[in-house]
PDB file of C-alpha atoms and ligand atoms in Angstrom:
ATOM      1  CA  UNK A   1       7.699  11.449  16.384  1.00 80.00           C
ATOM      2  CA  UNK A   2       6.202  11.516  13.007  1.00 93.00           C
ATOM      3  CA  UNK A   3       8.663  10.345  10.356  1.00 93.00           C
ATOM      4  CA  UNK A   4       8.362  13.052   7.502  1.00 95.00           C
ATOM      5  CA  UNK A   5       7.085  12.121   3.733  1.00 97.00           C
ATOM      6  CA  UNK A   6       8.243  13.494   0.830  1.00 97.00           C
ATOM      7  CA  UNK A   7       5.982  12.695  -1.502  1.00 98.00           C
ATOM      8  CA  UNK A   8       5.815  13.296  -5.914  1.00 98.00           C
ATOM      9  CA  UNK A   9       2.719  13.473  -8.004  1.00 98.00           C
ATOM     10  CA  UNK A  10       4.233  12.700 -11.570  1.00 98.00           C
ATOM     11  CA  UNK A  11       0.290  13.932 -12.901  1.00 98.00           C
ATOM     12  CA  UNK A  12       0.180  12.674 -16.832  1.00 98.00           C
ATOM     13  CA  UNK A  13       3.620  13.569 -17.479  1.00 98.00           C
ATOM     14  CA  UNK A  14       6.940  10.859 -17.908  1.00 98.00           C
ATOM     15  CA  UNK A  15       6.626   8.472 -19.753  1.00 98.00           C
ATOM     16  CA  UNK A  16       8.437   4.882 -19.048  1.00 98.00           C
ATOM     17  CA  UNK A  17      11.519   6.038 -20.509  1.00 98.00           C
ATOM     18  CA  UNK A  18      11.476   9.343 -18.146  1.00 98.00           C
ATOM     19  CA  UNK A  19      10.439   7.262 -15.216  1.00 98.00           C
ATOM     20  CA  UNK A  20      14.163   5.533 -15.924  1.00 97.00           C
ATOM     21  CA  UNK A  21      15.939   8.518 -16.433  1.00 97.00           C
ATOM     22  CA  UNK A  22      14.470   9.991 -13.463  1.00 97.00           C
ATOM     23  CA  UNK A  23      15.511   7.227 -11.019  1.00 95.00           C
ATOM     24  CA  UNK A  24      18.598   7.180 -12.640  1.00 93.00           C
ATOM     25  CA  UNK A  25      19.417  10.841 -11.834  1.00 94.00           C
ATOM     26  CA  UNK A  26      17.892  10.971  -8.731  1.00 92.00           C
ATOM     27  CA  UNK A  27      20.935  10.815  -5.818  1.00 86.00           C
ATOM     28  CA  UNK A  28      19.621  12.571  -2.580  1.00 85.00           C
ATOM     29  CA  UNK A  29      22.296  12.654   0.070  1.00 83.00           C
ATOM     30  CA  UNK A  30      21.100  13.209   3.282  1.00 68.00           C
ATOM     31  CA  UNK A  31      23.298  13.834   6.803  1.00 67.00           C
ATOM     32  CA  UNK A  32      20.558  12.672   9.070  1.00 67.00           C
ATOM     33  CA  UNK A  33      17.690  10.551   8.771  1.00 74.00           C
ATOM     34  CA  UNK A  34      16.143   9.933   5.929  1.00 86.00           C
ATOM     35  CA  UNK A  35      12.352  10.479   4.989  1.00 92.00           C
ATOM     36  CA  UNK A  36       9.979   8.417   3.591  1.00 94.00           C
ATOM     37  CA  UNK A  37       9.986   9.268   0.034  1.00 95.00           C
ATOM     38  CA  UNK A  38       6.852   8.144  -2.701  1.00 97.00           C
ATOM     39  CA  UNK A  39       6.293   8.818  -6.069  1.00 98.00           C
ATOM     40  CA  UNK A  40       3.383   8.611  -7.839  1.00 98.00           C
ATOM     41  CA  UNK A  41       3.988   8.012 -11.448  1.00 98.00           C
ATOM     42  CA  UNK A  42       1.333   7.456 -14.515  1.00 98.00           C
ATOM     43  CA  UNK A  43      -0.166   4.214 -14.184  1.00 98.00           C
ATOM     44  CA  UNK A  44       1.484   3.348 -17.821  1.00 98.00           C
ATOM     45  CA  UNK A  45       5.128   4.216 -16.392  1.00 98.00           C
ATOM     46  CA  UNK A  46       4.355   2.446 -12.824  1.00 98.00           C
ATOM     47  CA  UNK A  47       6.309  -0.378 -13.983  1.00 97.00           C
ATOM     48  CA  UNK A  48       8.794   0.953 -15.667  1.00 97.00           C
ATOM     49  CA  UNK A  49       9.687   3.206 -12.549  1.00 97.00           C
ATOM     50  CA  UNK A  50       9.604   0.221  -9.796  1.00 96.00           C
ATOM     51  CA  UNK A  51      12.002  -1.562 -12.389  1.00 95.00           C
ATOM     52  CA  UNK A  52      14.325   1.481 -12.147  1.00 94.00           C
ATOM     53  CA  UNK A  53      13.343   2.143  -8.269  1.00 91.00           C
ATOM     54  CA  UNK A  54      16.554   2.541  -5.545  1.00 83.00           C
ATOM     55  CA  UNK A  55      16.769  -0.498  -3.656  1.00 74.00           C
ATOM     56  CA  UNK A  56      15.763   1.037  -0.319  1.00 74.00           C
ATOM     57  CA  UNK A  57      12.741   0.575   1.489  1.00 70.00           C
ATOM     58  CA  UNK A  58      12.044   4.335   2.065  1.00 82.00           C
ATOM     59  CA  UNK A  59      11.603   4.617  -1.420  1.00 90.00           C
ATOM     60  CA  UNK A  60       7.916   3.558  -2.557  1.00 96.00           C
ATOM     61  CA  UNK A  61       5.504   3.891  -5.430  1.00 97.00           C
ATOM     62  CA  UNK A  62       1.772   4.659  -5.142  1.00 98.00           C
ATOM     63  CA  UNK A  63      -0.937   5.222  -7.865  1.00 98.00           C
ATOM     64  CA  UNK A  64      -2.367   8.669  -8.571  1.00 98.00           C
ATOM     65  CA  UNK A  65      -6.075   7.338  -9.056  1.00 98.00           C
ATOM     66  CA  UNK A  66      -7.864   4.397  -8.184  1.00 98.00           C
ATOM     67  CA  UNK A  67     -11.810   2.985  -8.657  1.00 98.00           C
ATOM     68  CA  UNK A  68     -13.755   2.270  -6.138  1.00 98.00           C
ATOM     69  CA  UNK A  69     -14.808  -0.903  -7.358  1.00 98.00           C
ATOM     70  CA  UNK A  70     -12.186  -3.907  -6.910  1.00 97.00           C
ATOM     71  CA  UNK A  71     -12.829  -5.551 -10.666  1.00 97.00           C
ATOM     72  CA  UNK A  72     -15.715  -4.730 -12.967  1.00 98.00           C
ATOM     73  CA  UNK A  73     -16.698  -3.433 -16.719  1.00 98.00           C
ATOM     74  CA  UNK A  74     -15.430   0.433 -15.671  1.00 98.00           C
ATOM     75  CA  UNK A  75     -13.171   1.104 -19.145  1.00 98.00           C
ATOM     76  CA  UNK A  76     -10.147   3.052 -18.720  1.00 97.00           C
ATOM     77  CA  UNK A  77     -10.105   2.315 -14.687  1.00 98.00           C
ATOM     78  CA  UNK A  78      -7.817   0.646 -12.246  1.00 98.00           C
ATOM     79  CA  UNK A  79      -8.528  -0.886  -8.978  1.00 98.00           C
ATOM     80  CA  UNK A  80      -6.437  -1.058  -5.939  1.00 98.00           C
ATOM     81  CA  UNK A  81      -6.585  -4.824  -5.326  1.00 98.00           C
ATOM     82  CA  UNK A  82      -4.650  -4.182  -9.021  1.00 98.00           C
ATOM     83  CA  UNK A  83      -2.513  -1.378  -7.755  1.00 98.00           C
ATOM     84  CA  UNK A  84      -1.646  -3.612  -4.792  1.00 98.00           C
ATOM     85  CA  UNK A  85      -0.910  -6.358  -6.785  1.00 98.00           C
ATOM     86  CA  UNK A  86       1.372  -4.346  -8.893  1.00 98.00           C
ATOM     87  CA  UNK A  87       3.323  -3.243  -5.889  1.00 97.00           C
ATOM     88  CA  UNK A  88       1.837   0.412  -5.158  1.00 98.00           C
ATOM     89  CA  UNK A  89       1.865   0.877  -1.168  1.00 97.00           C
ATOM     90  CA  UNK A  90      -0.351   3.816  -1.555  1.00 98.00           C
ATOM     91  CA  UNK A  91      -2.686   5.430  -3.786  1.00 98.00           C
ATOM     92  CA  UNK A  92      -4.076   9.613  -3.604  1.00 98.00           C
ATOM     93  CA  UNK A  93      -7.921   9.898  -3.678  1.00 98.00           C
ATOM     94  CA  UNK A  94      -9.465  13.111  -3.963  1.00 98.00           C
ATOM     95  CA  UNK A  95      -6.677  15.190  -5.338  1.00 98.00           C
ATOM     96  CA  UNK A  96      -7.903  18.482  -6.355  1.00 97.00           C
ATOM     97  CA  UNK A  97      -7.016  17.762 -10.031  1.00 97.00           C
ATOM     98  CA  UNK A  98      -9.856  14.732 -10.258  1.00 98.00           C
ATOM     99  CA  UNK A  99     -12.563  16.597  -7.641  1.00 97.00           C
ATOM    100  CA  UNK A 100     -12.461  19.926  -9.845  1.00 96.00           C
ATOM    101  CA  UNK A 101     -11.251  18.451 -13.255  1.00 97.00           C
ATOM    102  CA  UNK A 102     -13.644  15.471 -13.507  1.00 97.00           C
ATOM    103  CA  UNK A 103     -16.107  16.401 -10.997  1.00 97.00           C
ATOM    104  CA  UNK A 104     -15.211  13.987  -8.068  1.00 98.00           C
ATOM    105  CA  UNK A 105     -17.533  14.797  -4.806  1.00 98.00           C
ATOM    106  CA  UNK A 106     -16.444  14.240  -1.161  1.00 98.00           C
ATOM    107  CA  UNK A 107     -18.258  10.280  -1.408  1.00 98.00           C
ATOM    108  CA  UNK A 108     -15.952   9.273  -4.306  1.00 98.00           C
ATOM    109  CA  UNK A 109     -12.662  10.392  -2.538  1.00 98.00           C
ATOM    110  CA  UNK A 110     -14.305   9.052   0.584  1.00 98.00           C
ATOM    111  CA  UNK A 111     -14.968   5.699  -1.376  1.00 98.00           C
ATOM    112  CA  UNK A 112     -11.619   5.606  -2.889  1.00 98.00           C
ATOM    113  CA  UNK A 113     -10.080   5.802   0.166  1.00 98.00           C
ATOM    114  CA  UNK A 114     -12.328   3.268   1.636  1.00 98.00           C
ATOM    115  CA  UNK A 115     -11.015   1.281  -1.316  1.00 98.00           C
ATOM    116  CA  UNK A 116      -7.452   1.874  -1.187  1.00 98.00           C
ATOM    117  CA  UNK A 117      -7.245   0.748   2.705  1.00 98.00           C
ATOM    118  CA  UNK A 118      -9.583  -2.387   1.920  1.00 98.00           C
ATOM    119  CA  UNK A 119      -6.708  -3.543  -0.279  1.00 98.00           C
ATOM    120  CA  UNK A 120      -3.949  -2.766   1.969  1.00 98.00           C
ATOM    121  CA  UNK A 121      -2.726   0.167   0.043  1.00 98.00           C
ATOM    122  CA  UNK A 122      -2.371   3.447   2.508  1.00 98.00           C
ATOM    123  CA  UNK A 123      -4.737   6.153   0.694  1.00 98.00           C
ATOM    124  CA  UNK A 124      -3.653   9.619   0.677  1.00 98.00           C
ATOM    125  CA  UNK A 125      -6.488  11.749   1.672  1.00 98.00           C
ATOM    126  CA  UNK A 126      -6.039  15.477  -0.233  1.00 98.00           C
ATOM    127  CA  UNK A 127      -8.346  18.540   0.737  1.00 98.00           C
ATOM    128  CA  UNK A 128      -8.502  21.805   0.602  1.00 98.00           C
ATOM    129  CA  UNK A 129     -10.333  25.279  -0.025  1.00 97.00           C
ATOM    130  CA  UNK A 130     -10.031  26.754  -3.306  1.00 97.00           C
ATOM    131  CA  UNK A 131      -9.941  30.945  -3.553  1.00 96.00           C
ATOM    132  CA  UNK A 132     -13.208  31.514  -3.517  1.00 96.00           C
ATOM    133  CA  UNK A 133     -13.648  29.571  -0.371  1.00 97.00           C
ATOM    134  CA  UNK A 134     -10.328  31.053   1.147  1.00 95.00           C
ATOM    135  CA  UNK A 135     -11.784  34.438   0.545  1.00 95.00           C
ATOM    136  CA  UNK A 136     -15.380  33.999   2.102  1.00 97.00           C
ATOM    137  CA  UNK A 137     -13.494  32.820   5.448  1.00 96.00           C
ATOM    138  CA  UNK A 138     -14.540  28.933   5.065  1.00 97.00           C
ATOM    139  CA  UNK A 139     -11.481  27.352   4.290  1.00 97.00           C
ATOM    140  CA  UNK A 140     -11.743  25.397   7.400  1.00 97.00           C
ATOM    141  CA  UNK A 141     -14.868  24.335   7.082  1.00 98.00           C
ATOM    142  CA  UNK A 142     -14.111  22.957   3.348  1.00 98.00           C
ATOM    143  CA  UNK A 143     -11.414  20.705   4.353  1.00 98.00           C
ATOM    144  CA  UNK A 144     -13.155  19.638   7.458  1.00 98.00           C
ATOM    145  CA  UNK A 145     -15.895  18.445   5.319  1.00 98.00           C
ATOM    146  CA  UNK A 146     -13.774  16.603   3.033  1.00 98.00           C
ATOM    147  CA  UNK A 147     -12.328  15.247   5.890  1.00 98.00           C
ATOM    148  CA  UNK A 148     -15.606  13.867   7.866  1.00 98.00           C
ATOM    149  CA  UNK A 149     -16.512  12.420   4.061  1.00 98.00           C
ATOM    150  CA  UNK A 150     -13.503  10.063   4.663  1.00 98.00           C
ATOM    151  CA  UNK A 151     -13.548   9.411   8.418  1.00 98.00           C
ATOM    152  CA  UNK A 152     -17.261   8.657   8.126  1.00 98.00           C
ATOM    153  CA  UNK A 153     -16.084   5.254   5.675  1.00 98.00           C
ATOM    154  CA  UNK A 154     -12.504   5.199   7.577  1.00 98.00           C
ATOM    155  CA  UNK A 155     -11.701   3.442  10.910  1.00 97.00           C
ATOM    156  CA  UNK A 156      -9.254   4.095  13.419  1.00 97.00           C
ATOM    157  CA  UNK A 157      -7.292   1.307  12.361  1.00 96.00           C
ATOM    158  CA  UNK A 158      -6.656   2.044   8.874  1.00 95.00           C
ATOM    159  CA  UNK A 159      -3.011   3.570   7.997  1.00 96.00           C
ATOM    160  CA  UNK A 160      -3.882   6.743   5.989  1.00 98.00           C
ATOM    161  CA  UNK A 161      -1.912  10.352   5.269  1.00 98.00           C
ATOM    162  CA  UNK A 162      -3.551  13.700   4.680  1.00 98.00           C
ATOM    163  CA  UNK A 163      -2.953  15.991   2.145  1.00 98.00           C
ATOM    164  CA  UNK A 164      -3.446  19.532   2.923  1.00 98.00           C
ATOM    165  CA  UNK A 165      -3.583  20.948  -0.752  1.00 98.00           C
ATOM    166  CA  UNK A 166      -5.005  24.537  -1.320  1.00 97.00           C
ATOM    167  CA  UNK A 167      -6.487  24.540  -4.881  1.00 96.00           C
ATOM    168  CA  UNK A 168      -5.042  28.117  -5.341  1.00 95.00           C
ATOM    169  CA  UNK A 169      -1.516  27.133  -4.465  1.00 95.00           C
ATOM    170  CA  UNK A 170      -1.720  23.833  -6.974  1.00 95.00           C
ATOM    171  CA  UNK A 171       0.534  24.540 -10.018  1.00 91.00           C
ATOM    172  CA  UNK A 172       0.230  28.620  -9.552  1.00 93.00           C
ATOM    173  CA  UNK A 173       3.871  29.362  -7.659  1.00 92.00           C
ATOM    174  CA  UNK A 174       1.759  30.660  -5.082  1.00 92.00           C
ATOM    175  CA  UNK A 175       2.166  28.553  -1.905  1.00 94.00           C
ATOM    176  CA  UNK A 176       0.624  28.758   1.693  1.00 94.00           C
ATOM    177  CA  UNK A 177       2.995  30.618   4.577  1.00 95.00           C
ATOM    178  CA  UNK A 178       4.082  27.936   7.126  1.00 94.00           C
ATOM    179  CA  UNK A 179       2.001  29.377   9.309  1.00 94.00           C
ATOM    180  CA  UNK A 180      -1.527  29.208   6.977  1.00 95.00           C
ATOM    181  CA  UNK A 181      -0.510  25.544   5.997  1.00 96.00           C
ATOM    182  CA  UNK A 182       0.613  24.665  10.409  1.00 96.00           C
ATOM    183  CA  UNK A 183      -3.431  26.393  10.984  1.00 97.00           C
ATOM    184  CA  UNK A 184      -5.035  24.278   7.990  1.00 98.00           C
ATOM    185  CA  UNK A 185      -3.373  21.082   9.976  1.00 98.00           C
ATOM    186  CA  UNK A 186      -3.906  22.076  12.988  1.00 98.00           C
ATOM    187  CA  UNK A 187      -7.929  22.396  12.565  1.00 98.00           C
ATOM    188  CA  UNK A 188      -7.543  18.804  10.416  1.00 98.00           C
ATOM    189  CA  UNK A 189      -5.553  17.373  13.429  1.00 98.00           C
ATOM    190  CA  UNK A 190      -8.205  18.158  16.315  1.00 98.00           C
ATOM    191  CA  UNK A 191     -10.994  16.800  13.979  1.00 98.00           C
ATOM    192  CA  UNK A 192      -8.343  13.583  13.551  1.00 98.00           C
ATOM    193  CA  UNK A 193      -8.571  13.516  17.332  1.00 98.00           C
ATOM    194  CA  UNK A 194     -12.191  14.458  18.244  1.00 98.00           C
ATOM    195  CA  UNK A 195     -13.131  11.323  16.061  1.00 98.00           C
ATOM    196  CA  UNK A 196     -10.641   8.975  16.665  1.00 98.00           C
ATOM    197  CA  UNK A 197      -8.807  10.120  19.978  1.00 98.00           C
ATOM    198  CA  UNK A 198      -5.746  12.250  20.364  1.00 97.00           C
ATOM    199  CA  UNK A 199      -3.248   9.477  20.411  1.00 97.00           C
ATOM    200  CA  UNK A 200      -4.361   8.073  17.174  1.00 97.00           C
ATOM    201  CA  UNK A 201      -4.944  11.474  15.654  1.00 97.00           C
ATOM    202  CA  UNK A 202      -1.068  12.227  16.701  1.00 97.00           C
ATOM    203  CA  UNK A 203      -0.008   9.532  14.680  1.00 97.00           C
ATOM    204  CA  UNK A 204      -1.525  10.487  11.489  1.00 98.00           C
ATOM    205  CA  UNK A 205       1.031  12.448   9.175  1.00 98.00           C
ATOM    206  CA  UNK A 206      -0.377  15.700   7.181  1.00 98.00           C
ATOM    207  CA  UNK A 207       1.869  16.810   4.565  1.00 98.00           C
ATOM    208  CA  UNK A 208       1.227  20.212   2.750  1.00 98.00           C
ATOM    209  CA  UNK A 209       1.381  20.362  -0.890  1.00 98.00           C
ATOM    210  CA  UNK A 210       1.173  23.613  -3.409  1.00 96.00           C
ATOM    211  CA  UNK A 211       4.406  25.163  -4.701  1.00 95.00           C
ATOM    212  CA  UNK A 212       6.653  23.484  -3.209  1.00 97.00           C
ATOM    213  CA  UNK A 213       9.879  24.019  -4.443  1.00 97.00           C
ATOM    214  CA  UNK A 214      13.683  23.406  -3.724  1.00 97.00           C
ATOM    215  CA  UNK A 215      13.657  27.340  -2.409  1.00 96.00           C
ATOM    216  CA  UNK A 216      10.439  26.849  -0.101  1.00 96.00           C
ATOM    217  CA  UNK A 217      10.556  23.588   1.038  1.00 97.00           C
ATOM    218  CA  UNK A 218      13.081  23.787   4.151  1.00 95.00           C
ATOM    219  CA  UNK A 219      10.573  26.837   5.293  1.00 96.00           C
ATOM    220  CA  UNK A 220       7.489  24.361   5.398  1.00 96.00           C
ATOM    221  CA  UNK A 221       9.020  21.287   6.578  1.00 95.00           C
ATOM    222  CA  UNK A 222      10.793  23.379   9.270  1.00 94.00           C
ATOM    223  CA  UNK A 223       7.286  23.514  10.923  1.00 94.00           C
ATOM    224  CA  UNK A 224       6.103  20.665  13.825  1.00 93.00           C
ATOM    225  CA  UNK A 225       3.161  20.564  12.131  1.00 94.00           C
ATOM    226  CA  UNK A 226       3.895  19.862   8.656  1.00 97.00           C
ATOM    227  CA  UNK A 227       5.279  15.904   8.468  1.00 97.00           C
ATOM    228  CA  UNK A 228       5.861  16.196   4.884  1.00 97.00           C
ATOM    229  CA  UNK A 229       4.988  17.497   1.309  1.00 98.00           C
ATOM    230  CA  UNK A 230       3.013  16.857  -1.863  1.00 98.00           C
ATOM    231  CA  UNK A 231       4.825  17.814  -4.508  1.00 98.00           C
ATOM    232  CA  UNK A 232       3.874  18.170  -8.774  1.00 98.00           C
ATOM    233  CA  UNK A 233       5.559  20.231 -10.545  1.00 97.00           C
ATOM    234  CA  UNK A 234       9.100  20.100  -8.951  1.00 98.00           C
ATOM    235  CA  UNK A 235       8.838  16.673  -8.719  1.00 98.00           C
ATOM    236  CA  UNK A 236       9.387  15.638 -12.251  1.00 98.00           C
ATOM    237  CA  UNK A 237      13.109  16.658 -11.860  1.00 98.00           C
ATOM    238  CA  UNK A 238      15.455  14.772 -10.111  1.00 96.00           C
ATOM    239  CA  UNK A 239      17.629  17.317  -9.091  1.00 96.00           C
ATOM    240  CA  UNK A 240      14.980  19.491  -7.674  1.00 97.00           C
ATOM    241  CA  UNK A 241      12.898  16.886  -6.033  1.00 97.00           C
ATOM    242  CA  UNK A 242      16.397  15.540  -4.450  1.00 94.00           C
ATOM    243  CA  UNK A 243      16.880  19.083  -2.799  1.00 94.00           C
ATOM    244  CA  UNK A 244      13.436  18.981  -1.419  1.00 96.00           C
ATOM    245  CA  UNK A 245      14.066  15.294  -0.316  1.00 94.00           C
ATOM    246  CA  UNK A 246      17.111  16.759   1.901  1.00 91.00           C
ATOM    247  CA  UNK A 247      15.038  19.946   2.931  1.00 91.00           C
ATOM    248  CA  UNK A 248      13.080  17.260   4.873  1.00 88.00           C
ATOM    249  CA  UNK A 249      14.178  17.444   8.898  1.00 63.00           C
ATOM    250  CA  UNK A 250      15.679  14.590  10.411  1.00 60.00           C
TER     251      UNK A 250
HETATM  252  C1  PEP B 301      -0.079  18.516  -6.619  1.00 69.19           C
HETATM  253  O1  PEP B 301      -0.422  18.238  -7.749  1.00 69.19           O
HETATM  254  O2  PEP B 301      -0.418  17.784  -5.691  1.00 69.19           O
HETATM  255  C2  PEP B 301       0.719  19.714  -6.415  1.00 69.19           C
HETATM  256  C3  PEP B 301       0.899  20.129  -5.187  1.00 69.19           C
HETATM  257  O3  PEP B 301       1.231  20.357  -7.529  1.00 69.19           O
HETATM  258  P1  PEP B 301       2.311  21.554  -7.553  1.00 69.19           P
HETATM  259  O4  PEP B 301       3.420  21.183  -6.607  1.00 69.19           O
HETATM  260  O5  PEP B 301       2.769  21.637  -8.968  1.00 69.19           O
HETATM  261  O6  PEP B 301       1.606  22.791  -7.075  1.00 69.19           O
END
């Protein structure tokens, strides 16, 4: 069975000081098991929150953006060998934010990816259709293309989550019905398994992200096919991303 992942994008918000307050407020009690949880914080409060970080090995830090390139004269950038280095376990490549924000194509997630798993770290591969593309009837074939990007630079071996992340559900309150979100991973599972075979493809987990919230979050996770979530915005409190933690099924 597919442990589930509860998973926070901090974006460009929390600063170091936050990053302690947050992990000082954040007390999740759970009855059963307990989920993986990762945050990814600002590069600039990555240390700050792994100083602060619960001293339990479901709890782990990723970055939100990485460059392809291990070293090199790329101002501004950070590599995963670095990320690695720091302690990140994973790092997200081809969030919606950086493909429609700063004009990322399928390659450059693809590559980042590619990157991430060279240097041990477990990317987090996001897709998904934005309204436009939900409304002309092609949201499968969007993510399935952002998918076969990565899986054309991935191998079987590599250790790597999907994102399902609608760009209309991304910061709007508007999130996906269990049931859209269980299709959407559903069509990315059988391409999982067409490439790499069904048993491998069974052990990849997809978490849905868009909205989620303390209120929705039990709803989503309740379903077999949804091993976890992406959350932003309800992530930045502890309280809230505690609930969602707990939402997440045994
Ligand atoms: C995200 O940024 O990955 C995300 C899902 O944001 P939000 O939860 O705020 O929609």
């Amino acid at each position: 069975m597919r442990k589930p992942v509860i998973a926070g994008n901090w974006k460009m918000h929390h600063a170091p000081e936050d990053a302690r307050r947050f992990f000082g407020a954040f007390r999740p009690s759970w009855s059963g098991a307990q989920p993986d949880i990762l945050i990814f914080p600002a590069a600039i409060s990555f240390a700050a929150a792994q100083a602060a970080l619960p001293d339990h090995p479901r709890v782990q830090l990723g970055v939100q953006n990485i460059h392809p390139e291990p070293h090199g004269a790329f101002t501004g950038e950070l590599s995963a060998p670095m990320a690695r280095a720091a302690g990140a376990t994973h790092a997200l490549a081809g969030h919606s934010e950086r493909r429609h924000l700063f004009g990322e194509s399928d390659r450059d997630a693809a590559a980042k990816a590619r990157a991430a798993a060279d240097a041990g770290l477990v990317p987090v591969l996001c897709v998904g259709e934005t309204l436009d593309e939900r409304k002309a009837g092609r949201a499968g074939e969007v993510i399935v293309r952002q998918l076969d990007a990565a899986l054309a630079v991935l191998t079987p071996e590599v250790d790597v989550m999907i994102a399902y992340e609608p760009v209309w559900a991304i910061g709007t309150g508007e999130t996906a019905t269990p049931s859209d979100a269980s299709g959407a991973h559903g069509i990315l599972r059988r391409r999982l398994a067409e490439a790499w075979g069904g048993e491998r493809a069974a052990r990849v987990r997809i978490l849905y992200g868009g909205s989620v919230n303390p209120r929705n979050a039990a709803r989503l996770l309740a379903s077999p096919d949804i091993d976890g979530v992406l959350v932003g915005g309800a992530s930045l409190d502890p309280d809230s991303f505690a609930r969602i933690a707990e939402a997440a099924r045994p």
